[in-house]
XYZ file of C-alpha atoms in Angstrom:
772
model
C 137.619 142.796 108.488
C 141.169 141.957 109.210
C 145.813 143.929 110.148
C 150.198 143.565 111.348
C 153.230 143.141 113.535
C 155.702 140.497 115.821
C 158.928 140.153 117.481
C 161.274 137.192 117.109
C 162.817 135.895 120.430
C 166.226 133.978 120.793
C 164.523 131.257 122.543
C 165.644 127.672 121.513
C 164.425 124.096 122.639
C 166.716 122.510 125.327
C 168.895 119.681 124.166
C 168.657 116.676 126.006
C 170.815 114.018 124.252
C 174.121 112.891 125.855
C 175.876 113.941 122.632
C 174.740 117.446 123.175
C 176.649 117.794 126.594
C 180.155 118.867 125.356
C 178.310 121.873 123.294
C 176.576 122.881 126.415
C 180.078 122.596 128.348
C 182.118 124.629 125.755
C 179.342 127.362 125.580
C 179.114 127.788 129.357
C 183.138 127.973 129.480
C 182.956 130.581 126.734
C 180.385 132.691 128.528
C 182.273 132.522 131.786
C 185.313 133.420 130.267
C 183.752 136.541 128.466
C 182.174 137.444 131.831
C 185.353 137.096 133.498
C 187.216 139.330 131.064
C 184.430 141.977 130.912
C 184.938 142.157 134.811
C 188.522 143.109 134.485
C 189.208 146.855 135.194
C 190.076 148.819 132.271
C 192.429 151.816 132.527
C 191.811 153.698 129.564
C 190.483 157.232 129.796
C 187.157 155.745 128.595
C 186.766 153.205 131.265
C 183.931 154.788 132.954
C 181.909 155.000 129.697
C 182.827 151.392 129.054
C 181.602 150.292 132.447
C 178.441 152.377 132.181
C 177.842 150.495 128.837
C 178.976 146.917 129.950
C 175.186 145.967 130.485
C 174.774 147.204 126.979
C 176.120 143.431 125.739
C 174.858 141.235 128.634
C 171.778 140.250 126.625
C 174.010 139.894 123.380
C 176.147 137.429 125.312
C 173.527 135.423 126.533
C 171.921 135.355 122.899
C 175.197 134.242 121.414
C 175.284 131.553 124.183
C 172.050 130.253 123.182
C 172.596 130.318 119.383
C 175.823 128.425 120.107
C 174.077 125.541 121.724
C 171.204 125.518 119.190
C 173.488 125.727 115.973
C 176.389 123.277 117.254
C 174.409 120.944 119.378
C 175.243 117.866 116.953
C 178.889 118.816 116.298
C 182.046 117.422 117.948
C 183.602 118.965 120.864
C 186.534 120.127 118.985
C 184.341 121.855 116.468
C 182.208 123.516 119.490
C 185.339 124.817 121.170
C 186.569 126.515 117.847
C 183.333 127.700 117.222
C 182.820 129.078 120.705
C 186.460 130.913 120.573
C 185.154 132.399 117.061
C 181.985 133.864 118.634
C 183.991 135.115 121.552
C 186.465 137.069 119.160
C 183.620 138.617 117.200
C 181.926 139.398 120.152
C 185.134 141.274 121.578
C 185.563 142.700 118.167
C 182.228 144.180 118.049
C 182.481 145.620 121.561
C 185.696 147.413 120.215
C 184.059 148.531 117.090
C 181.109 150.057 118.943
C 183.145 151.922 121.381
C 185.217 153.202 118.188
C 182.354 154.848 116.812
C 181.050 156.131 120.152
C 184.086 158.006 120.826
C 183.589 160.139 117.495
C 185.748 160.687 114.332
C 189.302 161.028 114.087
C 191.688 163.033 111.988
C 191.670 161.385 108.696
C 194.845 159.358 107.624
C 195.257 156.275 105.752
C 195.873 154.342 108.950
C 192.821 155.627 110.357
C 190.905 155.009 107.277
C 191.956 151.453 107.609
C 190.828 151.252 111.279
C 187.257 152.862 110.336
C 186.932 150.244 107.257
C 187.834 147.436 109.802
C 185.660 148.303 112.312
C 182.852 149.122 109.940
C 183.327 145.570 108.563
C 182.983 144.064 111.814
C 179.715 145.687 112.740
C 178.403 144.770 109.285
C 179.467 141.047 109.662
C 177.895 140.514 113.219
C 174.851 142.514 112.252
C 174.152 140.572 109.423
C 175.069 137.120 110.843
C 173.356 137.612 114.234
C 171.626 140.969 114.577
C 172.573 143.653 117.127
C 171.476 143.919 120.608
C 169.203 146.774 121.590
C 171.981 148.901 123.177
C 174.400 148.446 120.433
C 171.826 149.858 118.053
C 170.886 152.701 120.196
C 174.706 153.907 120.149
C 175.201 153.331 116.398
C 171.791 154.938 115.555
C 173.138 158.164 117.213
C 176.412 157.828 115.317
C 174.505 157.292 112.039
C 172.337 160.482 112.467
C 174.718 162.813 114.309
C 176.705 163.305 111.211
C 179.998 162.490 113.147
C 181.112 160.475 110.094
C 180.561 161.091 106.307
C 177.141 160.308 104.672
C 178.952 156.995 103.090
C 179.521 155.655 106.534
C 176.296 156.607 107.973
C 174.615 154.934 105.247
C 176.553 151.641 105.770
C 175.860 151.786 109.393
C 171.963 152.388 108.787
C 172.099 149.357 106.468
C 173.324 147.134 109.014
C 170.747 148.094 111.995
C 169.393 144.689 112.177
C 167.888 143.774 115.499
C 168.558 140.437 117.247
C 165.506 140.847 119.566
C 164.014 144.369 119.926
C 164.620 147.819 119.140
C 164.203 150.162 121.986
C 161.611 153.222 121.794
C 163.802 155.644 123.367
C 166.642 154.754 120.740
C 164.227 155.775 118.056
C 163.073 159.086 119.807
C 166.795 160.019 120.199
C 167.487 159.259 116.578
C 164.536 161.346 115.539
C 165.724 164.358 117.586
C 168.834 164.244 115.408
C 166.905 165.133 112.390
C 165.720 168.300 114.098
C 169.675 169.262 114.087
C 170.103 168.981 110.404
C 173.345 167.179 110.878
C 172.686 164.383 108.294
C 172.014 164.718 104.652
C 168.731 163.939 102.649
C 169.764 160.415 101.559
C 170.537 159.454 105.053
C 167.155 160.760 106.170
C 165.360 158.739 103.419
C 167.286 155.523 104.425
C 166.486 156.161 108.143
C 162.499 156.421 107.383
C 162.743 153.306 105.305
C 164.411 151.677 108.008
C 161.869 152.742 110.471
C 159.043 151.203 108.280
C 160.852 147.968 107.818
C 161.598 147.689 111.620
C 158.344 148.891 113.057
C 157.435 145.558 114.156
C 160.331 145.371 116.325
C 159.994 148.461 118.057
C 159.089 147.650 121.616
C 156.594 150.499 122.244
C 155.002 153.299 120.229
C 153.649 155.568 122.639
C 156.591 157.999 123.006
C 156.828 157.956 119.145
C 153.306 158.560 118.638
C 153.700 161.799 120.706
C 156.064 162.978 117.819
C 153.331 162.469 115.291
C 153.296 166.286 114.370
C 157.068 166.412 113.730
C 156.553 163.471 111.409
C 153.613 165.096 109.562
C 155.590 168.327 109.027
C 157.990 166.200 107.109
C 155.485 165.501 104.523
C 156.569 168.736 102.825
C 159.768 167.397 101.815
C 159.452 165.927 98.524
C 161.983 163.370 98.956
C 160.749 162.031 102.250
C 157.272 162.088 101.419
C 156.611 158.581 100.130
C 158.438 157.189 103.099
C 156.844 159.513 105.785
C 153.653 158.697 104.643
C 154.327 154.790 104.820
C 155.644 155.388 108.460
C 152.473 157.481 109.342
C 150.306 154.675 107.824
C 151.504 152.517 110.314
C 151.682 155.043 113.252
C 148.203 156.583 112.999
C 145.823 156.168 115.661
C 142.174 157.654 115.511
C 143.104 160.541 117.886
C 145.750 161.791 115.441
C 143.327 162.411 112.496
C 142.675 166.253 112.858
C 140.918 168.492 110.488
C 144.013 170.770 109.754
C 145.815 167.430 108.653
C 143.511 166.314 106.073
C 143.275 169.706 104.564
C 147.178 169.562 104.479
C 147.124 166.480 102.791
C 144.354 167.371 100.120
C 146.813 170.385 99.587
C 149.776 168.316 99.146
C 147.539 165.888 96.665
C 146.690 169.198 94.552
C 150.297 170.105 94.483
C 151.956 166.571 93.721
C 149.190 164.959 91.930
C 147.284 161.694 93.034
C 150.099 159.808 94.593
C 149.437 156.575 95.820
C 150.962 157.242 99.216
C 149.040 160.076 99.689
C 145.939 158.264 98.981
C 146.910 155.776 101.333
C 147.090 158.260 104.067
C 143.768 159.821 103.109
C 142.174 156.543 102.934
C 143.250 155.715 106.618
C 142.040 159.144 107.770
C 138.733 158.453 106.142
C 138.594 155.201 107.529
C 138.917 156.569 111.125
C 136.832 159.683 110.620
C 134.593 159.272 107.335
C 132.841 162.644 107.976
C 136.042 164.584 107.529
C 136.727 163.436 103.897
C 134.040 163.692 101.380
C 136.158 163.101 98.143
C 136.163 159.613 96.598
C 139.400 157.647 96.857
C 140.762 154.608 95.422
C 140.478 151.552 97.707
C 142.059 148.072 98.140
C 145.022 148.768 96.634
C 148.759 148.091 97.517
C 150.061 151.685 97.885
C 153.442 151.170 99.051
C 156.571 149.087 98.095
C 158.177 146.652 100.444
C 160.645 148.623 102.502
C 162.268 145.418 103.789
C 164.301 144.593 100.505
C 167.519 146.178 101.916
C 167.029 143.935 105.133
C 164.809 141.180 104.003
C 167.618 138.569 103.736
C 169.106 139.336 107.227
C 165.983 139.584 108.933
C 164.880 136.001 107.619
C 168.255 134.608 108.688
C 167.822 136.177 112.061
C 164.266 134.931 112.531
C 165.512 131.436 111.875
C 168.131 131.473 114.395
C 166.118 133.301 117.018
C 162.746 131.339 116.608
C 161.583 128.053 118.178
C 160.784 125.258 115.955
C 157.666 126.407 114.425
C 154.417 124.234 115.277
C 152.160 122.701 112.914
C 149.025 125.113 111.800
C 147.041 125.416 114.928
C 143.548 124.213 115.456
C 141.977 127.289 116.842
C 139.732 126.719 119.910
C 138.355 128.222 122.951
C 141.324 128.120 125.464
C 145.203 128.398 125.750
C 147.307 127.978 122.537
C 149.488 125.267 123.814
C 150.946 123.111 121.080
C 153.764 120.731 121.077
C 156.392 121.929 118.513
C 157.142 119.391 115.771
C 160.755 118.483 114.671
C 161.983 120.795 111.776
C 164.874 120.716 109.325
C 167.883 123.063 110.451
C 167.250 125.460 107.750
C 163.251 125.782 108.001
C 161.507 128.643 109.494
C 158.140 129.936 110.308
C 156.404 133.005 108.751
C 154.267 133.557 111.942
C 156.290 135.549 114.607
C 156.239 134.324 118.048
C 154.164 135.710 120.727
C 156.206 138.334 122.456
C 154.688 141.467 123.916
C 157.048 144.425 124.270
C 156.423 145.141 127.887
C 156.973 141.729 129.300
C 159.562 142.684 131.559
C 162.670 140.778 132.209
C 161.885 141.284 136.018
C 158.891 138.924 135.944
C 160.156 135.289 136.234
C 162.942 136.573 138.658
C 163.364 134.627 141.895
C 161.243 135.960 144.728
C 158.873 138.070 142.422
C 155.227 136.817 142.016
C 152.839 137.677 139.165
C 150.831 139.912 141.516
C 153.939 141.867 142.424
C 154.687 142.218 138.797
C 151.408 143.187 137.653
C 151.177 145.828 140.499
C 154.432 147.427 139.086
C 153.200 147.153 135.520
C 149.711 147.187 134.692
C 150.066 145.909 131.130
C 149.264 142.246 130.728
C 151.122 140.694 128.079
C 149.899 138.162 125.631
C 152.584 135.478 126.985
C 150.739 135.529 130.396
C 147.160 134.878 128.722
C 146.377 131.269 129.281
C 142.558 130.932 129.713
C 139.354 132.641 128.562
C 138.450 133.788 131.994
C 141.897 135.441 132.283
C 141.157 137.467 128.996
C 137.977 138.693 130.484
C 139.513 139.812 133.733
C 142.398 141.654 131.860
C 140.599 142.756 128.792
C 141.176 146.587 129.683
C 144.980 146.170 129.987
C 145.856 143.421 127.658
C 148.899 144.223 125.699
C 148.992 142.794 122.172
C 152.634 141.436 120.634
C 154.706 143.739 118.967
C 154.155 141.957 115.710
C 150.491 141.484 115.147
C 151.079 138.431 112.881
C 151.452 136.580 116.248
C 147.961 136.785 117.030
C 147.030 134.415 114.061
C 148.393 131.543 116.303
C 146.267 132.531 119.384
C 142.617 131.908 119.786
C 142.271 134.127 122.792
C 144.000 137.104 121.150
C 141.645 136.649 118.061
C 138.686 136.716 120.588
C 140.050 139.940 121.806
C 140.507 141.535 118.281
C 136.880 140.422 117.472
C 135.520 141.792 120.471
C 137.229 145.131 120.952
C 137.030 145.826 117.036
C 139.814 148.397 117.270
C 140.421 149.676 113.863
C 144.182 150.293 114.372
C 144.719 146.830 115.390
C 142.870 145.651 112.250
C 144.992 147.773 110.209
C 148.272 146.783 111.664
C 147.326 143.141 111.102
C 146.229 143.877 107.469
C 149.505 145.612 106.765
C 151.532 142.962 108.083
C 149.675 140.249 106.166
C 149.886 142.160 102.918
C 153.683 142.492 103.259
C 154.118 138.976 104.121
C 151.926 137.455 101.418
C 153.697 139.735 98.928
C 157.186 138.740 100.010
C 156.717 135.039 100.737
C 154.354 133.904 97.837
C 156.350 130.934 96.340
C 155.152 131.447 92.696
C 156.255 135.212 92.419
C 159.792 133.985 92.386
C 161.118 130.543 91.064
C 163.719 130.148 93.854
C 161.059 130.510 96.568
C 159.603 127.031 95.757
C 162.089 125.637 98.283
C 159.995 127.272 101.059
C 156.751 125.661 99.732
C 155.874 123.890 103.137
C 156.561 127.007 105.033
C 154.104 129.072 102.906
C 151.579 126.344 102.769
C 151.716 126.304 106.514
C 151.152 130.121 106.612
C 148.321 130.037 104.364
C 146.670 127.369 106.665
C 147.179 129.365 109.647
C 145.406 132.391 107.971
C 142.543 130.261 106.830
C 142.185 128.804 110.123
C 142.110 132.439 111.660
C 139.253 133.597 109.154
C 137.329 130.476 110.078
C 137.672 131.301 113.624
C 136.631 134.919 112.999
C 133.892 134.126 110.350
C 135.270 136.875 107.981
C 137.631 137.253 105.450
C 140.889 139.442 105.651
C 141.092 142.192 103.049
C 144.708 141.592 102.734
C 144.100 138.332 101.221
C 141.747 140.042 98.928
C 144.508 142.075 97.609
C 146.931 139.035 97.597
C 144.314 137.252 95.265
C 143.929 140.108 92.930
C 147.782 139.949 92.377
C 148.737 136.548 92.489
C 145.714 134.778 90.498
C 147.317 135.698 87.258
C 150.550 134.004 88.304
C 148.995 130.872 89.717
C 149.466 127.580 88.048
C 146.242 126.074 89.652
C 148.348 123.287 91.199
C 150.633 124.838 93.927
C 148.873 125.342 97.251
C 145.558 124.603 95.584
C 143.536 123.788 98.774
C 144.835 126.862 100.532
C 144.287 129.220 97.552
C 140.916 128.107 96.804
C 139.987 128.467 100.577
C 141.291 131.834 100.323
C 138.749 132.497 97.512
C 136.058 131.058 99.507
C 136.652 133.741 102.209
C 136.821 136.552 99.765
C 135.093 139.691 101.598
C 131.757 140.555 100.101
C 132.081 142.693 97.175
C 130.240 144.049 93.940
C 130.392 140.897 91.885
C 130.451 142.787 88.758
C 133.692 144.656 89.941
C 135.501 141.699 90.766
C 134.526 139.151 88.084
C 137.115 140.161 85.760
C 139.994 140.079 88.310
C 139.099 136.952 90.032
C 136.196 135.029 88.561
C 137.038 135.185 84.956
C 140.741 134.331 85.651
C 139.602 131.369 87.647
C 137.419 130.162 84.950
C 140.466 130.062 82.786
C 141.981 127.591 85.012
C 138.603 125.762 85.776
C 137.860 124.908 81.948
C 141.505 123.636 81.262
C 142.029 121.463 84.502
C 140.942 118.090 85.768
C 137.442 117.210 86.870
C 139.029 117.113 90.286
C 139.889 120.795 90.129
C 136.521 121.631 88.785
C 135.068 120.030 91.713
C 137.173 121.865 94.253
C 136.496 125.229 92.706
C 132.582 124.477 92.799
C 132.966 123.389 96.471
C 134.730 126.501 97.331
C 132.332 128.846 95.668
C 129.680 127.014 97.343
C 131.449 128.266 100.732
C 131.996 131.624 99.181
C 128.195 131.920 98.607
C 127.524 130.737 102.288
C 129.888 133.447 103.682
C 128.319 136.209 101.540
C 124.780 134.920 102.721
C 125.920 134.888 106.317
C 127.267 138.465 106.330
C 124.351 139.842 104.499
C 122.034 137.934 106.891
C 123.684 139.392 109.786
C 123.670 143.014 108.192
C 119.596 142.786 107.641
C 119.132 141.853 111.001
C 120.933 144.909 112.475
C 119.000 146.949 110.144
C 122.082 148.956 109.078
C 124.491 148.414 106.434
C 128.081 148.189 107.580
C 130.289 150.866 106.335
C 131.888 149.297 103.507
C 133.859 150.622 100.722
C 131.167 149.826 98.205
C 128.507 151.750 99.850
C 125.753 149.690 97.919
C 122.087 149.625 98.817
C 120.631 146.163 100.003
C 119.269 145.489 96.612
C 122.654 146.025 94.889
C 124.084 143.488 97.442
C 121.452 140.971 96.505
C 122.135 141.629 92.973
C 125.685 140.635 93.691
C 124.649 137.278 95.297
C 122.402 136.733 92.217
C 124.903 137.179 89.933
C 127.411 134.950 91.629
C 124.639 132.135 91.551
C 123.898 132.702 87.879
C 127.969 132.825 87.374
C 128.082 129.082 88.957
C 125.418 127.963 86.991
C 127.127 128.929 83.761
C 130.427 127.388 84.896
C 128.537 124.307 85.869
C 126.837 123.819 82.559
C 129.968 124.052 80.659
C 131.782 121.909 82.561
C 129.491 119.101 82.491
C 129.292 119.401 78.608
C 133.382 119.172 78.802
C 133.310 116.208 81.313
C 130.626 114.158 79.441
C 127.772 114.788 82.120
C 130.092 113.280 84.725
C 127.884 111.924 87.838
C 130.724 112.824 90.161
C 130.767 116.402 88.815
C 126.856 116.674 89.042
C 127.102 115.923 92.738
C 129.080 118.904 93.328
C 126.754 120.880 91.353
C 123.657 119.987 92.997
C 125.648 120.543 96.426
C 125.820 124.101 95.478
C 122.120 124.402 94.527
C 121.183 122.760 97.785
C 122.554 125.857 99.361
C 120.875 128.202 97.151
C 117.609 126.842 97.173
C 117.086 127.585 100.787
C 118.531 131.249 100.926
C 115.045 132.770 101.737
C 114.340 130.439 104.862
C 117.740 129.836 106.295
C 119.259 133.304 105.700
C 115.988 135.322 105.692
C 116.911 137.069 102.594
C 114.495 137.779 99.891
C 116.037 135.701 97.033
C 115.123 132.697 95.320
C 117.267 131.616 92.147
C 116.209 128.262 90.504
C 118.851 126.040 88.453
C 119.057 126.245 84.823
C 117.399 123.868 82.479
C 120.657 122.171 81.509
C 121.268 121.199 85.104
C 117.675 120.407 86.165
C 117.122 117.820 82.990
C 120.452 116.299 83.277
C 119.999 115.443 86.985
C 116.125 114.249 86.429
C 117.126 111.900 83.585
C 120.288 110.777 85.498
C 121.091 106.752 85.767
C 122.248 107.438 89.403
C 119.506 107.071 92.074
C 121.299 109.553 94.505
C 121.320 112.187 91.974
C 117.732 111.842 91.394
C 117.299 111.891 95.148
C 119.251 115.014 95.717
C 117.316 116.669 92.894
C 113.732 115.918 94.695
C 115.123 116.943 97.911
C 116.268 120.546 96.204
C 112.720 120.774 94.552
C 110.949 120.172 97.840
C 113.069 123.108 99.468
C 112.396 125.236 96.662
C 108.652 124.844 96.957
C 108.979 125.736 100.791
C 110.883 128.854 100.212
C 108.599 130.062 97.179
C 105.661 129.109 99.517
C 107.094 131.222 102.509
C 107.676 134.176 100.441
C 104.441 134.116 98.822
C 102.938 134.128 102.447
C 105.016 136.478 103.759
C 103.994 138.960 100.906
C 100.236 138.367 101.786
C 100.787 138.839 105.288
C 102.895 142.214 105.042
C 100.541 143.062 102.019
C 103.604 144.457 100.090
C 106.033 143.144 97.826
C 109.694 142.316 99.304
C 112.541 144.873 98.782
C 114.091 142.540 96.429
C 110.792 141.676 94.302
C 110.468 138.126 93.125
C 109.662 137.803 89.318
C 106.736 135.998 88.300
C 108.871 134.195 86.110
C 110.708 132.279 89.008
C 107.273 131.004 89.825
C 106.495 129.993 86.274
C 109.858 128.083 85.909
C 109.226 126.358 89.119
C 105.850 125.178 87.913
C 107.344 124.002 84.599
C 109.968 121.818 86.473
C 107.629 120.391 88.978
C 105.386 119.557 86.076
C 108.221 117.842 84.462
C 109.165 115.729 87.647
C 105.573 114.824 88.475
C 105.007 113.438 84.864
C 108.689 111.650 85.055
C 108.093 110.114 88.412
C 104.379 109.698 88.655
C 101.804 110.085 85.873
C 103.957 108.715 83.134
C 103.301 111.826 81.229
C 106.719 113.836 80.920
C 107.494 117.045 78.978
C 104.120 118.208 78.120
C 103.392 121.376 76.188
C 105.357 124.229 77.443
C 108.347 122.147 78.762
C 111.902 122.848 77.955
C 112.805 119.051 76.900
C 112.244 118.054 73.245
C 110.845 114.727 72.818
C 112.600 113.941 69.599
C 115.698 113.363 71.956
C 114.180 110.300 73.251
C 113.517 108.951 69.616
C 117.211 109.671 68.835
C 118.472 107.561 71.874
C 116.028 104.902 71.127
C 113.086 105.172 73.537
C 110.168 105.588 71.385
C 107.544 105.240 74.199
C 108.915 107.660 76.335
C 105.513 108.391 77.632
C 105.298 105.093 79.402
C 108.915 104.681 80.084
C 109.322 106.955 83.006
C 107.832 106.724 86.337
C 109.009 105.472 89.793
C 109.219 101.875 88.293
C 110.514 102.330 84.917
C 112.745 105.615 85.575
C 116.492 104.241 84.811
C 117.824 105.458 88.022
C 115.157 103.280 89.848
C 114.686 100.329 87.688
C 117.063 98.173 90.043
C 114.985 99.338 93.178
C 111.729 97.954 91.392
C 113.555 94.729 90.600
C 114.806 93.920 93.935
C 111.492 94.909 95.463
C 109.503 92.422 93.371
C 112.434 89.735 94.344
C 112.112 90.371 97.938
C 108.096 90.860 98.493
C 107.304 88.175 95.859
C 109.571 85.647 95.451
C 106.919 83.212 94.387
C 106.739 84.957 91.174
C 108.806 83.037 88.392
C 108.862 86.152 86.197
C 109.940 89.554 87.112
C 107.593 91.839 85.494
C 108.097 95.710 86.833
C 104.875 96.790 84.817
C 103.050 94.627 87.593
C 103.762 97.055 90.200
C 100.318 99.015 90.320
C 97.679 99.766 92.643
C 98.525 98.108 96.286
C 102.059 97.052 94.954
C 102.548 100.468 94.181
C 102.220 101.665 97.739
C 104.203 98.958 98.933
C 106.974 99.920 96.344
C 106.755 103.441 97.852
C 107.495 102.168 101.199
C 110.107 100.095 99.912
C 111.836 103.031 98.187
C 111.532 105.044 101.427
C 113.231 102.356 103.526
C 116.160 102.137 101.126
C 117.173 105.873 102.331
C 115.610 107.919 99.360
C 114.501 110.710 101.837
C 114.640 113.351 99.206
C 112.365 111.393 97.210
C 109.961 110.898 100.208
C 109.863 114.666 100.792
C 109.107 115.543 97.190
C 106.271 112.838 96.933
C 104.497 113.872 100.065
C 104.755 117.715 99.734
C 104.106 117.872 95.780
C 102.004 115.013 94.723
C 98.330 113.933 96.040
C 98.181 110.180 96.686
C 94.737 109.945 95.529
C 96.411 109.685 91.930
C 97.797 106.284 92.317
C 98.670 104.803 89.072
């Protein structure tokens, strides 16, 4: 069912107020000054190299310019001027530092050590504050992995490889080539692979890197590198990379190293792509890797905050272009959903004089930014390029359409991985200091839920998140979003997930308010509906989806059966705790309205009745809407059981999921009790569940004549209103006078008052010849 990725862009909304004019003026003057200085000829022996690399900082200068405008738009002109000068000095210092590292190491001396430390700190400060341009990362990666400097310096350089926008694929390929030379130590290699995994979303292309798959796979033999290489391969692997000899090698490594989770991850991925190659059972739905972004997380979040546009409110997904007007946000807020930015969206497109057709003729890939309508998606579905960060698709209905239609496993895995990492890092109840980001996390969950509703399937990444976070959840924070995630829980064996999801949810359920209980019941009803839809689609296709459960159809129906019984158990105990609340009983019956129609609406061979504790409580309720709802449910149960019986007779065989005769007997008991209470005034005959002594305890001694459509506590007010309206001449109101002709008139009066459930029940289950 759902996968990962995205690239931040350094784009800001334009500032239009008059007070922002000085800031723009200063920033433009600063840019012009830097350009003028950069065009001044240099006389050093490295002038050619410097001029060659001059374009390396053009994008960085533009980025700094836009950041200066956004960050200081509301400052005074003096402050803007000072900040522009500071940015210019930092930019110049960074260029000097990069040139210093590019030239190579010098003879060690105390003065040179100080110079090295100065330039190293310059690179670190700029990288952690604003990020580095692609060209700067290209140079510094080569420096770190070429072994020119010591391992301590190389490590510090790798730790500050933080992109401002993108990382060039060619830079990664060149960096990997240095691993073959053996110039860097083992710890540097480990750090490089950790960096690769953490920055995987920011690499503009992956085709050339994938060509080096064999080299990366060979690195698995290094015990120190193995966990990180496995993680990188997990992100890089495509179906064509799965080969029998690689499966054998992974199984040999597992035999040698033991059942390591990172090896299980790669084997599970291989089995996902080519199930026939791996016959051994593997653990599933587990978080296999630690998050590698910990070293760079703070910087990446800060860079995203500065580079992203103001994030929109959670989108309403629809069939059409995703254009939403951004709302105003606080200066320190940020969106967890990356911007839509395809890696091959060339800078050439948009140049003066270049049309869209000219651009596409030079570059066949059709980027996500250009996708504006559904017909456009259909025309370019063969060459559509998804964004670098898969998380960006969550805000775009057209790209969600594409993922749903193409069903490419690698795309889903990318999205799953991105979701897993983001949920793990941003969950606000994992860390106390994360509560300040509650609004952003809530919007993030809303976006995920809207995407799940749009695709009509749950994400397995959210399932892993629920497993991990439910024990820590307080039942209050992001309540609506969390419970909606539960309602989209992918279909699973109920007995397997019950201890981890439903039992833990029950602990909060019984100790919370009635409103929380109603919310849980409502979302469990949605969960049941989603499971039923999945199973009904499956039975129509006549083949079971290749799920990790590998259950038979009857086993799947058993899971639904157990879920319904579990909700019945929750409901009975909740009603006892809440003193048989009518409000809560409405939600309980809403759930059973879904249950009673499983056979007809979903074409699934299952009929499950509600427990006696719910049936009799609803039957004797003082609320007419409860009684009306009960009548409707009983009417639908009758239709479903009748249809099931007819189907068995026509096919002359039992259903795959055999109906128990006890189900029919139980329904007949309920039907007899209802007819006795509403029509014949002979309730609770022999064989009924209800003990007549209860009526004596509550003061109704003549219960045999106290319950029918006239005397029922929920309908007594209707009987009085009927007599006052239809027979105003009568001085006394005697409800016992409603007999014979008056009885039929009273029935029409009840039906006219909107009691349609009662009307359906009486017409389908009661013969009118037996009018009292």
